Amino acid sequence: MKTIDHYGHWTKARTGKQKILSREINSLKLISKVMKRDGSFLDAGCGNGFFMEFIRRLFPKVYLSGLDYSKSEVLEARKRGFKVKQSDFGEGIDFPKDKFDLVYAGEVIEHLYDPDFFLEEANRILKPNGFLVISTPNLCAWFNRIFMFLGIQPLFVEPSTKSKFVGSGFLKRFKEDSNPVGHVRIFTLEALKDMFKMYGFKVLEVRGNPYEEGFPKKLSFIDKIFAKISPGLAGQFVILVQKK
């Protein structure tokens, strides 16, 4: 199946200055723990280069590269001065073996038809003992457990490619529009850990993050509490793994 560019949804959602999210802050904290000052970094799914701006500020000597499927986002990232390629991860990652010290994939793996192939490719392009940082939504978030009990489609899981209202029940009133974001596979924390183990990675650290996009503000404080208590209950998580 042909990959679909879902960035139109995010382009419409952006209003004013783009803000950094907690999952990106946690990703930066994990990256800062292991990134070499003069190392090499790939943002796999870099979008318009927003996250790479922070890497450039924190690590001015790092070799930076980016990949994204969206031609329009690639052009925006290039305007920021980044070396970015247009790429479909379903066809592989267009870099040689043992190229990077760290690969970052923020909110990417849930959009892929073949996450196994992506992890194989990430392992291939990482140097020995290199690092991978991934952020992704949590299928077993505390609120999704409640929604499933009530017979409501859990957040992040989209049964329709045309409308995210399908199966959402009373949640429709909280959704700003009906455009799907293109999620294909949503993971539990344990499932993702198993995937990493299958493809030669060792899990070093997991951090829970609240779900910040489209979540009712009256419930957001509860989400933040669960994110601190247990990553397995958080709305999203960030994982740092190392190539064995």
PDB file of N, CA and C in Angstrom, residues 153-166 180-186:
ATOM      1  N   GLN A 153     -13.744   3.327  20.857  1.00  0.00           N
ATOM      2  CA  GLN A 153     -12.463   3.177  20.168  1.00  0.00           C
ATOM      3  C   GLN A 153     -11.375   3.933  20.928  1.00  0.00           C
ATOM      4  N   PRO A 154     -10.269   3.267  21.284  1.00  0.00           N
ATOM      5  CA  PRO A 154      -9.207   3.958  22.023  1.00  0.00           C
ATOM      6  C   PRO A 154      -8.558   5.053  21.193  1.00  0.00           C
ATOM      7  N   LEU A 155      -8.016   6.055  21.878  1.00  0.00           N
ATOM      8  CA  LEU A 155      -7.298   7.116  21.181  1.00  0.00           C
ATOM      9  C   LEU A 155      -6.084   6.535  20.467  1.00  0.00           C
ATOM     10  N   PHE A 156      -5.690   7.173  19.409  1.00  0.00           N
ATOM     11  CA  PHE A 156      -4.531   6.828  18.579  1.00  0.00           C
ATOM     12  C   PHE A 156      -4.833   5.731  17.560  1.00  0.00           C
ATOM     13  N   VAL A 157      -5.868   4.911  17.795  1.00  0.00           N
ATOM     14  CA  VAL A 157      -6.186   3.808  16.887  1.00  0.00           C
ATOM     15  C   VAL A 157      -7.300   4.256  15.949  1.00  0.00           C
ATOM     16  N   GLU A 158      -7.034   4.221  14.645  1.00  0.00           N
ATOM     17  CA  GLU A 158      -7.980   4.741  13.660  1.00  0.00           C
ATOM     18  C   GLU A 158      -8.484   3.626  12.743  1.00  0.00           C
ATOM     19  N   PRO A 159      -9.733   3.182  12.917  1.00  0.00           N
ATOM     20  CA  PRO A 159     -10.264   2.126  12.054  1.00  0.00           C
ATOM     21  C   PRO A 159     -10.576   2.598  10.639  1.00  0.00           C
ATOM     22  N   SER A 160     -10.726   3.909  10.457  1.00  0.00           N
ATOM     23  CA  SER A 160     -11.051   4.462   9.139  1.00  0.00           C
ATOM     24  C   SER A 160      -9.905   5.323   8.617  1.00  0.00           C
ATOM     25  N   THR A 161      -9.677   5.261   7.311  1.00  0.00           N
ATOM     26  CA  THR A 161      -8.677   6.134   6.693  1.00  0.00           C
ATOM     27  C   THR A 161      -9.279   7.468   6.264  1.00  0.00           C
ATOM     28  N   LYS A 162     -10.586   7.634   6.476  1.00  0.00           N
ATOM     29  CA  LYS A 162     -11.287   8.846   6.052  1.00  0.00           C
ATOM     30  C   LYS A 162     -11.712   9.745   7.208  1.00  0.00           C
ATOM     31  N   SER A 163     -12.027   9.145   8.364  1.00  0.00           N
ATOM     32  CA  SER A 163     -12.529   9.940   9.485  1.00  0.00           C
ATOM     33  C   SER A 163     -12.110   9.334  10.824  1.00  0.00           C
ATOM     34  N   LYS A 164     -11.582  10.174  11.718  1.00  0.00           N
ATOM     35  CA  LYS A 164     -11.214   9.690  13.045  1.00  0.00           C
ATOM     36  C   LYS A 164     -12.395   9.744  14.020  1.00  0.00           C
ATOM     37  N   PHE A 165     -13.579  10.121  13.518  1.00  0.00           N
ATOM     38  CA  PHE A 165     -14.786  10.080  14.337  1.00  0.00           C
ATOM     39  C   PHE A 165     -15.328   8.660  14.492  1.00  0.00           C
ATOM     40  N   VAL A 166     -14.927   7.754  13.604  1.00  0.00           N
ATOM     41  CA  VAL A 166     -15.472   6.394  13.601  1.00  0.00           C
ATOM     42  C   VAL A 166     -15.181   5.694  14.928  1.00  0.00           C
ATOM     43  N   PRO A 180      -7.951  11.914   9.876  1.00  0.00           N
ATOM     44  CA  PRO A 180      -7.075  10.932  10.530  1.00  0.00           C
ATOM     45  C   PRO A 180      -5.625  11.402  10.495  1.00  0.00           C
ATOM     46  N   VAL A 181      -4.845  10.953  11.469  1.00  0.00           N
ATOM     47  CA  VAL A 181      -3.427  11.316  11.503  1.00  0.00           C
ATOM     48  C   VAL A 181      -2.556  10.216  10.908  1.00  0.00           C
ATOM     49  N   GLY A 182      -3.170   9.107  10.506  1.00  0.00           N
ATOM     50  CA  GLY A 182      -2.428   8.087   9.786  1.00  0.00           C
ATOM     51  C   GLY A 182      -1.755   7.030  10.627  1.00  0.00           C
ATOM     52  N   HIS A 183      -2.273   6.782  11.830  1.00  0.00           N
ATOM     53  CA  HIS A 183      -1.695   5.723  12.663  1.00  0.00           C
ATOM     54  C   HIS A 183      -2.054   4.351  12.099  1.00  0.00           C
ATOM     55  N   VAL A 184      -1.049   3.503  11.971  1.00  0.00           N
ATOM     56  CA  VAL A 184      -1.238   2.165  11.419  1.00  0.00           C
ATOM     57  C   VAL A 184      -1.091   1.101  12.499  1.00  0.00           C
ATOM     58  N   ARG A 185      -0.056   1.242  13.340  1.00  0.00           N
ATOM     59  CA  ARG A 185       0.192   0.271  14.414  1.00  0.00           C
ATOM     60  C   ARG A 185       0.476   1.023  15.712  1.00  0.00           C
ATOM     61  N   ILE A 186      -0.291   0.723  16.736  1.00  0.00           N
ATOM     62  CA  ILE A 186      -0.091   1.332  18.048  1.00  0.00           C
ATOM     63  C   ILE A 186       0.395   0.257  19.010  1.00  0.00           C
TER      64      ILE A 186
END
